[in-house]
JSON list of C-alpha atoms in Angstrom, two decimals:
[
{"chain": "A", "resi": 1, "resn": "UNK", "atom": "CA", "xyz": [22.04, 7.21, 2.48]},
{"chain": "A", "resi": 2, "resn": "UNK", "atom": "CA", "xyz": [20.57, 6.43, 5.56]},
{"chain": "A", "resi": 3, "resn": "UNK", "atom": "CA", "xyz": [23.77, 6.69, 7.89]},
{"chain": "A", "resi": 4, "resn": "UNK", "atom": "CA", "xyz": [25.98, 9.46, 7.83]},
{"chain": "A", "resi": 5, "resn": "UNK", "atom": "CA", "xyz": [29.51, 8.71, 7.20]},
{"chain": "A", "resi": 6, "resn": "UNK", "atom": "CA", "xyz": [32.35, 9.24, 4.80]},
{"chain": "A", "resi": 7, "resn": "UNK", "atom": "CA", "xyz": [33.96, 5.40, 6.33]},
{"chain": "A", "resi": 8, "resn": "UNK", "atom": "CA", "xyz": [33.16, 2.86, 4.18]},
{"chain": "A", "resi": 9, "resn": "UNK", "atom": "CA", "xyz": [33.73, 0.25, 7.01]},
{"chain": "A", "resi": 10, "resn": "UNK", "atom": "CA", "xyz": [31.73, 2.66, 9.64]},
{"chain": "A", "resi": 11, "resn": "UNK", "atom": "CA", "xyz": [28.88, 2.41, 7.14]},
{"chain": "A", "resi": 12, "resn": "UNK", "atom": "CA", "xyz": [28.58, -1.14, 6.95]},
{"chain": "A", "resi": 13, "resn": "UNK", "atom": "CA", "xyz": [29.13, -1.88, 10.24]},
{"chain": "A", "resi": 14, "resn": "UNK", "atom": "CA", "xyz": [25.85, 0.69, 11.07]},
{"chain": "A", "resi": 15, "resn": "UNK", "atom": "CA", "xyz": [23.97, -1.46, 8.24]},
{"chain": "A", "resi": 16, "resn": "UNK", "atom": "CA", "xyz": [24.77, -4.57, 9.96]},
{"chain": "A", "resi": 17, "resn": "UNK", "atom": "CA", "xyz": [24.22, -3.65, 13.60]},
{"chain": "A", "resi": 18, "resn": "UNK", "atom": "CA", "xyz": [22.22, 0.48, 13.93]},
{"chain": "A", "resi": 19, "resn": "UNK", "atom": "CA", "xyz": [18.47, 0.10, 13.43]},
{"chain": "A", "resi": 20, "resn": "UNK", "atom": "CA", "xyz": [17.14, 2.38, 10.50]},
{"chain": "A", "resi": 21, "resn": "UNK", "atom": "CA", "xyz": [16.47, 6.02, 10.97]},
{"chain": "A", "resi": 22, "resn": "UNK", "atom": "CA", "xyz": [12.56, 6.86, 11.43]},
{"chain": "A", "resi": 23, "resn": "UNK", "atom": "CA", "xyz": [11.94, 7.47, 7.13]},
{"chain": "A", "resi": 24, "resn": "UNK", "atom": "CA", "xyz": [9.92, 10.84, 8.44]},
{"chain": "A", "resi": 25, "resn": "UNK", "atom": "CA", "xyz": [13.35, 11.50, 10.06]},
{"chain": "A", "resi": 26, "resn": "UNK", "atom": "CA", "xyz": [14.69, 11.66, 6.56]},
{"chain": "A", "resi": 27, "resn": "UNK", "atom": "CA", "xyz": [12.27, 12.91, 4.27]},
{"chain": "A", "resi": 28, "resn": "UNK", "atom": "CA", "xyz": [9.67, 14.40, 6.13]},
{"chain": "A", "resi": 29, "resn": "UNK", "atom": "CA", "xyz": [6.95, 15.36, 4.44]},
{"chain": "A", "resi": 30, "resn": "UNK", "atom": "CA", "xyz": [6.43, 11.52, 4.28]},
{"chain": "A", "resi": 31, "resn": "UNK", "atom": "CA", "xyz": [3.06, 10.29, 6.37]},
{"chain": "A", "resi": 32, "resn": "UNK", "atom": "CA", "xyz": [4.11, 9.00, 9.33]},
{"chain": "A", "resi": 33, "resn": "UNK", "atom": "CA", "xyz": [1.68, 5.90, 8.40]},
{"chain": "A", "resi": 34, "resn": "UNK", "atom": "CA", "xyz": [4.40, 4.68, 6.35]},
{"chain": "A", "resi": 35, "resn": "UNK", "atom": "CA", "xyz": [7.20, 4.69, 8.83]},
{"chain": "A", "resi": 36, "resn": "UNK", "atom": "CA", "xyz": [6.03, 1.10, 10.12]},
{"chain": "A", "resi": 37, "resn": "UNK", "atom": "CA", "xyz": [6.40, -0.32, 6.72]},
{"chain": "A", "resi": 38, "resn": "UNK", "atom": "CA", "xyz": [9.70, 1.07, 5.83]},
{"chain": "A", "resi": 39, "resn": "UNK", "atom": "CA", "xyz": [10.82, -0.22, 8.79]},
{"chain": "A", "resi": 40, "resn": "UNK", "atom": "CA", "xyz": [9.27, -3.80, 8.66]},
{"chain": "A", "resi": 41, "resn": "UNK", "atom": "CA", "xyz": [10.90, -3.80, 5.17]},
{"chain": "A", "resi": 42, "resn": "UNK", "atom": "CA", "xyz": [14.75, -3.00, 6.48]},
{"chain": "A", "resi": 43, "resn": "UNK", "atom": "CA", "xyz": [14.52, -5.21, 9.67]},
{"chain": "A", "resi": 44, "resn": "UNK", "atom": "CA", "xyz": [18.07, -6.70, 10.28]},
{"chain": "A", "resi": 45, "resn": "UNK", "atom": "CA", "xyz": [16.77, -10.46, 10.46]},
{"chain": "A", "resi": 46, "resn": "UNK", "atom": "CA", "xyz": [15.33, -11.69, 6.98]},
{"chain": "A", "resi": 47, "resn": "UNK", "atom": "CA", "xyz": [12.41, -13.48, 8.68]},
{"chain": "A", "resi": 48, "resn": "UNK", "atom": "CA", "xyz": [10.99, -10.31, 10.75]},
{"chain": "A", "resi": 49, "resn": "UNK", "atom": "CA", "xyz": [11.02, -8.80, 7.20]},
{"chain": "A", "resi": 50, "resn": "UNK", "atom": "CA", "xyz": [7.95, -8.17, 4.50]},
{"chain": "A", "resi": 51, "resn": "UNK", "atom": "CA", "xyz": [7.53, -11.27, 3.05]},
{"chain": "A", "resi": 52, "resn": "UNK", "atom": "CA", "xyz": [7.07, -10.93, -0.21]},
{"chain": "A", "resi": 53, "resn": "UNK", "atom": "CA", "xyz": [6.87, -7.88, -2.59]},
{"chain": "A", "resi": 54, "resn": "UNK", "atom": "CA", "xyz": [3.22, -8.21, -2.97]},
{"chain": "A", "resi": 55, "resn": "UNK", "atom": "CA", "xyz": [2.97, -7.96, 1.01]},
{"chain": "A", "resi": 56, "resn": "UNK", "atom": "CA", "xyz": [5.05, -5.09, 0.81]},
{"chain": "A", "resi": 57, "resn": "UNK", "atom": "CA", "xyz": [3.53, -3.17, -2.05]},
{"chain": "A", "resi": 58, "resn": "UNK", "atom": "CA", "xyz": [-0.12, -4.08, -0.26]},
{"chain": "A", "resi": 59, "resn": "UNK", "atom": "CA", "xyz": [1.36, -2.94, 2.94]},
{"chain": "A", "resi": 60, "resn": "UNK", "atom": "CA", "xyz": [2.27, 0.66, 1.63]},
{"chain": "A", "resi": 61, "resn": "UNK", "atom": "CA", "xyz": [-1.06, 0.79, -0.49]},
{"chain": "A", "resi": 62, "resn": "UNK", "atom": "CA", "xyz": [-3.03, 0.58, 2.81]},
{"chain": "A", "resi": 63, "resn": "UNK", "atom": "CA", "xyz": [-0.55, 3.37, 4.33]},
{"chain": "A", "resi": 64, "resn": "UNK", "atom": "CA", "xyz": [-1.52, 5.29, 1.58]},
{"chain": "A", "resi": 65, "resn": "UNK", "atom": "CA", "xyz": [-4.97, 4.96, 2.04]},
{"chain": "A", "resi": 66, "resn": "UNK", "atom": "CA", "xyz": [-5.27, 5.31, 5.25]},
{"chain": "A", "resi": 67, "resn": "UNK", "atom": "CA", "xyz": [-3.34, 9.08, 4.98]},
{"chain": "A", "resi": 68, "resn": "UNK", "atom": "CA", "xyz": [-5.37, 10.43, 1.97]},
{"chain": "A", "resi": 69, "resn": "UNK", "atom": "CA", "xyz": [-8.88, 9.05, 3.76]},
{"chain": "A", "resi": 70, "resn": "UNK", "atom": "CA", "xyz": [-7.98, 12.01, 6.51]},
{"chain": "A", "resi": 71, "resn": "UNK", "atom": "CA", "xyz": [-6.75, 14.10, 3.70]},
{"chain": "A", "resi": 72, "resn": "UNK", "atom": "CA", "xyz": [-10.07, 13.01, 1.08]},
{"chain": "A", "resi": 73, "resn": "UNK", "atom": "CA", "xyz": [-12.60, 12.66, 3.90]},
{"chain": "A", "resi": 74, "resn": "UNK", "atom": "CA", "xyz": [-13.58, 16.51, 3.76]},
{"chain": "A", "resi": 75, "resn": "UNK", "atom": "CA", "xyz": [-14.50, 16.48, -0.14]},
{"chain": "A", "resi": 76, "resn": "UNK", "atom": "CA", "xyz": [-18.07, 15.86, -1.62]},
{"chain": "A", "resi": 77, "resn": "UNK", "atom": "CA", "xyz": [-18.11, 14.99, -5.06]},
{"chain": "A", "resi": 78, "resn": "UNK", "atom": "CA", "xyz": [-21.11, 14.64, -6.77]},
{"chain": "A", "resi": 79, "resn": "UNK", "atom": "CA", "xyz": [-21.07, 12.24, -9.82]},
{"chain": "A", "resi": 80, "resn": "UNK", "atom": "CA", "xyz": [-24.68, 12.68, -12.48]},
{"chain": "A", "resi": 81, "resn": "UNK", "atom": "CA", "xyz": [-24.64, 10.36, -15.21]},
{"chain": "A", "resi": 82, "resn": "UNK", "atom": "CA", "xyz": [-27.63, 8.12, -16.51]},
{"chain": "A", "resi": 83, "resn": "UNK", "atom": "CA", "xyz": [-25.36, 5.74, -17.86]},
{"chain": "A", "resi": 84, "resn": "UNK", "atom": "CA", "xyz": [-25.06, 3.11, -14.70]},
{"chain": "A", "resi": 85, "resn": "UNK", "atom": "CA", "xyz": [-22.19, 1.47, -16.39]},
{"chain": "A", "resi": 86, "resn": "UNK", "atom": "CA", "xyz": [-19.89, 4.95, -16.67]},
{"chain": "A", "resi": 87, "resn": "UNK", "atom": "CA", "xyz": [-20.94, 6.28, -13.45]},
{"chain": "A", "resi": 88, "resn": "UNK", "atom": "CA", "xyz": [-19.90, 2.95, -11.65]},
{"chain": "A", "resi": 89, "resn": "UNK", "atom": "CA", "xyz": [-16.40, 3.33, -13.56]},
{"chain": "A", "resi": 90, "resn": "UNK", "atom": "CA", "xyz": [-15.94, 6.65, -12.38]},
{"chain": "A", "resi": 91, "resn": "UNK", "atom": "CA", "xyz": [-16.92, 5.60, -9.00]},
{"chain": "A", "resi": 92, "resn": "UNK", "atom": "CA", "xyz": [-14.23, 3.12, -9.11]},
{"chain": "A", "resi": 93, "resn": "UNK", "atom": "CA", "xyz": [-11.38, 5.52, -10.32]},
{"chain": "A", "resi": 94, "resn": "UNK", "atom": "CA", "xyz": [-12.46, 8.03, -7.94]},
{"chain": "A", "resi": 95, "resn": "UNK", "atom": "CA", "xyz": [-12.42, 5.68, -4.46]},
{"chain": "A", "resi": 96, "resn": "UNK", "atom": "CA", "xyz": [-8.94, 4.32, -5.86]},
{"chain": "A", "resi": 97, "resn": "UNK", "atom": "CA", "xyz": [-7.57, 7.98, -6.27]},
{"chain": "A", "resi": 98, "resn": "UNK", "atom": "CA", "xyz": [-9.03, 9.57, -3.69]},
{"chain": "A", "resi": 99, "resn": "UNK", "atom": "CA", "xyz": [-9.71, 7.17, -0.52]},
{"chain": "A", "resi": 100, "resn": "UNK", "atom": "CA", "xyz": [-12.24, 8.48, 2.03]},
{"chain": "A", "resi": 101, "resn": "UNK", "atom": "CA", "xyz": [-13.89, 10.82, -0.78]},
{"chain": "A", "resi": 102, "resn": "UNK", "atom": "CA", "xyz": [-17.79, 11.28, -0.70]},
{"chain": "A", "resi": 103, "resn": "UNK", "atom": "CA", "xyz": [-19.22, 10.36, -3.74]},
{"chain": "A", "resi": 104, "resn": "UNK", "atom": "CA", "xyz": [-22.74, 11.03, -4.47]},
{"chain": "A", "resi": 105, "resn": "UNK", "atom": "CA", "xyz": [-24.18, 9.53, -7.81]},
{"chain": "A", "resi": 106, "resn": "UNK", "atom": "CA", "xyz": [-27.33, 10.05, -9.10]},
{"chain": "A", "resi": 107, "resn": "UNK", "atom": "CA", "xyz": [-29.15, 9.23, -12.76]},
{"chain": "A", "resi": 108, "resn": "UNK", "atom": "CA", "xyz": [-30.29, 13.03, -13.47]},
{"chain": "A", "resi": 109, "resn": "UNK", "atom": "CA", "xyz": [-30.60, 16.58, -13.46]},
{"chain": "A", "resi": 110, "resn": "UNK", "atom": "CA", "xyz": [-33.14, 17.32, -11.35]},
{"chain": "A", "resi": 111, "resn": "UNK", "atom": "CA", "xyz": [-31.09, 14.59, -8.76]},
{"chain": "A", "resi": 112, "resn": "UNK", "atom": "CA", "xyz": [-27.78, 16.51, -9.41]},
{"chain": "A", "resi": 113, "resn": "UNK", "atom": "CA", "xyz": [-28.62, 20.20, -8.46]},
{"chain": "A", "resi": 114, "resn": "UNK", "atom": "CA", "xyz": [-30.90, 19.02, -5.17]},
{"chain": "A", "resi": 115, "resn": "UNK", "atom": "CA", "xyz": [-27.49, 16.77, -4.75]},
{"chain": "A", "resi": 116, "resn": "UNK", "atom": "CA", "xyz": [-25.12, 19.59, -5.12]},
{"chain": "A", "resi": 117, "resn": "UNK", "atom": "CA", "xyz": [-27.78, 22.13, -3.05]},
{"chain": "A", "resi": 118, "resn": "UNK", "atom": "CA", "xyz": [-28.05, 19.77, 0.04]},
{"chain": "A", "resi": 119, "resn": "UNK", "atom": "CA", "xyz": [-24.67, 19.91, 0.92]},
{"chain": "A", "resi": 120, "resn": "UNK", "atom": "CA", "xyz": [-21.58, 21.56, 0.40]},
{"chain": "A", "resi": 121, "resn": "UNK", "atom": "CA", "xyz": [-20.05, 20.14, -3.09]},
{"chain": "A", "resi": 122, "resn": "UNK", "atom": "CA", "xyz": [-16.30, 19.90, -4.09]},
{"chain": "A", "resi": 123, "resn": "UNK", "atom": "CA", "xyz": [-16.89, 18.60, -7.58]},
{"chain": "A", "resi": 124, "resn": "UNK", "atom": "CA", "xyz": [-19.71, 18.08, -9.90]},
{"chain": "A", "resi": 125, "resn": "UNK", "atom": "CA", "xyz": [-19.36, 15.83, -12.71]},
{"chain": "A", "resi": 126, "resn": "UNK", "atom": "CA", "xyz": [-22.05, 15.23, -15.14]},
{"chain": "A", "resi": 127, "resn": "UNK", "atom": "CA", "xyz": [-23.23, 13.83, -18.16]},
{"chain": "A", "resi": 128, "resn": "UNK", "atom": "CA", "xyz": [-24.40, 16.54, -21.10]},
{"chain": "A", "resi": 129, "resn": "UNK", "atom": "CA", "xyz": [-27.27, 14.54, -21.73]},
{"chain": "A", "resi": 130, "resn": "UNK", "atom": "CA", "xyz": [-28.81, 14.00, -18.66]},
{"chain": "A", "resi": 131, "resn": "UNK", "atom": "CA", "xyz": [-32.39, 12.95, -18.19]},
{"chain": "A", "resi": 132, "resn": "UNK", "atom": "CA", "xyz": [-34.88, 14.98, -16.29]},
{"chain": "A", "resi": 133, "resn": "UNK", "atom": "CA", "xyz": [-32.73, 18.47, -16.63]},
{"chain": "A", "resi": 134, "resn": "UNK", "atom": "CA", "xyz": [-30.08, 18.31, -19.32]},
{"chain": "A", "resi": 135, "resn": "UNK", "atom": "CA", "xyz": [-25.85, 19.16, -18.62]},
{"chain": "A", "resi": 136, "resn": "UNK", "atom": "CA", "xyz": [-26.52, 23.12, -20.03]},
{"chain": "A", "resi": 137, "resn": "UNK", "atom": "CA", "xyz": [-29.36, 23.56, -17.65]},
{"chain": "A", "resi": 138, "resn": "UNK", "atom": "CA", "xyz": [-28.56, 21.94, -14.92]},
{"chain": "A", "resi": 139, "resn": "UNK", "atom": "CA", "xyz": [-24.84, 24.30, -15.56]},
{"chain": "A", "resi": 140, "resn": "UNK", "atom": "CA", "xyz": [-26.93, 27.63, -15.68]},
{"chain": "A", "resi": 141, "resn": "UNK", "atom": "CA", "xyz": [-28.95, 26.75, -13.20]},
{"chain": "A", "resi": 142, "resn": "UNK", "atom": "CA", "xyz": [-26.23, 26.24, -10.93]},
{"chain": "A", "resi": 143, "resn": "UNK", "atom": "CA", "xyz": [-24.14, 29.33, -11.95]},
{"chain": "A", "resi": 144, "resn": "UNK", "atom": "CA", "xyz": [-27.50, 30.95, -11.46]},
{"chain": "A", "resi": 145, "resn": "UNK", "atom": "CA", "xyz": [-26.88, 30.63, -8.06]},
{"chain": "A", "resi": 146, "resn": "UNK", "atom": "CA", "xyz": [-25.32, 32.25, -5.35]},
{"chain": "A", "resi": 147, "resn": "UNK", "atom": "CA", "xyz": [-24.44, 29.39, -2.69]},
{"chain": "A", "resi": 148, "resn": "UNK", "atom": "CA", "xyz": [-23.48, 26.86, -6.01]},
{"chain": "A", "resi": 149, "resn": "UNK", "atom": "CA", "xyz": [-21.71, 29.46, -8.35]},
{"chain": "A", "resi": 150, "resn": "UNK", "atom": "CA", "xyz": [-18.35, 28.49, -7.91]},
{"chain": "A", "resi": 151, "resn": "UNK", "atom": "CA", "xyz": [-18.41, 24.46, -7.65]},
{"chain": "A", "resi": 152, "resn": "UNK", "atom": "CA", "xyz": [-15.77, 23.16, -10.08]},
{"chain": "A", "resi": 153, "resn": "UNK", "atom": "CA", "xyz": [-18.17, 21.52, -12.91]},
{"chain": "A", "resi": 154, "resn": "UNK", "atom": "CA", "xyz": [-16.53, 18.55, -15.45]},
{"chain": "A", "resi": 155, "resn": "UNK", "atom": "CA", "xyz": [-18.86, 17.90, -17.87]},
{"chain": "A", "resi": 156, "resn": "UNK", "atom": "CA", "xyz": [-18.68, 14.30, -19.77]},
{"chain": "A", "resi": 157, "resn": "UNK", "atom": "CA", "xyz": [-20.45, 13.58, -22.99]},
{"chain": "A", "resi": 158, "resn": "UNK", "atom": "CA", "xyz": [-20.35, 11.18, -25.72]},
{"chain": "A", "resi": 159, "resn": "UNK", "atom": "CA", "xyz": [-21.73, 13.56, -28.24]},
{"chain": "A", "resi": 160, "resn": "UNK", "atom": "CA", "xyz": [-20.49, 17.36, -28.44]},
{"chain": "A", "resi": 161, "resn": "UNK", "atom": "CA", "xyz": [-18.73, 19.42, -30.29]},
{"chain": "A", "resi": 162, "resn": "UNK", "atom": "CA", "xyz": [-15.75, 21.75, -30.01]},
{"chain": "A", "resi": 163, "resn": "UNK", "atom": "CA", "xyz": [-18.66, 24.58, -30.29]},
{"chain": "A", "resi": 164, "resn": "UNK", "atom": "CA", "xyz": [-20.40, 22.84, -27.78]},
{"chain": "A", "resi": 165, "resn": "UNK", "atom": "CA", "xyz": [-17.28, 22.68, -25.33]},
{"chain": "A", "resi": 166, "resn": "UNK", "atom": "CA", "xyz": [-16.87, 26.74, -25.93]},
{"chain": "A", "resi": 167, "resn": "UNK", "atom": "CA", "xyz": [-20.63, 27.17, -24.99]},
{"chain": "A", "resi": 168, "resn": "UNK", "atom": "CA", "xyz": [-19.84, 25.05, -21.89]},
{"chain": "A", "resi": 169, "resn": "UNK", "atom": "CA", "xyz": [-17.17, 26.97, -20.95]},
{"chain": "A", "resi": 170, "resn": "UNK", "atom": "CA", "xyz": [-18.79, 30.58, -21.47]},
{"chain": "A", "resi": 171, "resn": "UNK", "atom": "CA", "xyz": [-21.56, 29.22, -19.07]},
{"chain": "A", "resi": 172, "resn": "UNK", "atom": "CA", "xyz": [-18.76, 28.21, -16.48]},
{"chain": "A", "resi": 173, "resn": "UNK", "atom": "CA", "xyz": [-17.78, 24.82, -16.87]},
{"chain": "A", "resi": 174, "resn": "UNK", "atom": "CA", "xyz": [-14.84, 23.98, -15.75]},
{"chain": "A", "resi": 175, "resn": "UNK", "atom": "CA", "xyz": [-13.75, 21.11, -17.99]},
{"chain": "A", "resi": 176, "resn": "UNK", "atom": "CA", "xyz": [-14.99, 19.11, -20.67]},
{"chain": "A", "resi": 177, "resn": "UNK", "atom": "CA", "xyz": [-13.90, 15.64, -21.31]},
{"chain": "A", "resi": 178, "resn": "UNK", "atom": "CA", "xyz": [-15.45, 13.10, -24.19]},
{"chain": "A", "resi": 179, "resn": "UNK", "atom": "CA", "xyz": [-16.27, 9.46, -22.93]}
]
């Protein structure tokens, strides 16, 4: 509880008349960025409060973002898939989960390792059957070396076998995930 008291009539009497402790006062590994929200959410007078719960949950949704775009801004991912439809989904998921990310897509091999040599890369993921310079090449080409060797690969294919997944992995990807 908020107040600290073993008085029932103490604690309501706080509830009715004490503003709210800071949230980061209580749990404080909680981004400060959400302190204003919390806050607007427990005002004493029903009309200073959030609205409505969409308002609210919209309202802590941009707090979030707003703390993981610091947190995300530093990571370059680096997203190689021919299919424009699958790359745009993954896109999507990856701006949602990771606000502030750098996402780089491109539509093939070749694309992906002068991608992933230009600039420091977080994350690869890529499509086994890229044009241009397939998943397995592009993979040894990149474990090949030096400066790229230990970039986290996913590789995403809609063909592929388990046999396929334990060549993958011998040549040093990371993960392999069907579409």
């Amino acid at each position: 509880l908020p107040f600290d008291t073993d008085d029932v009539e103490a604690m309501l009497r706080m509830h009715l008349e004490d503003p709210p402790p800071q949230p980061t006062g209580l749990r404080p590994e909680l981004p400060p960025g959400f302190d204003k929200v919390l806050l607007k959410a427990l005002r004493k007078i029903p009309t200073d409060r959030t609205r409505s719960p969409a308002e609210f949950r919209q309202e802590l949704l941009d707090a979030r973002s707003s703390f993981k775009k610091m947190a995300f801004s530093t990571l370059h991912i680096v997203v190689a898939d021919g299919d424009p439809q699958f790359a745009e989904l993954i896109r999507e998921i990856l701006m949602f989960s990771l606000p502030g990310v750098r996402l780089e897509l491109v539509k093939d091999g070749k694309k992906a390792l002068k991608a992933v040599r230009s600039q420091k890369t977080s994350l690869l993921i890529a499509d086994l059957g890229l044009p241009e310079l397939n998943g397995m090449e592009l993979v040894h080409d990149l474990r090949d070396d030096s400066h790229t060797i230990g970039i986290p690969i996913l590789m995403v294919s809609d063909v592929g076998s388990a046999e396929d997944w334990k060549l993958l992995h011998r040549m040093g990807v990371d993960c392999f995930l069907p579409k």
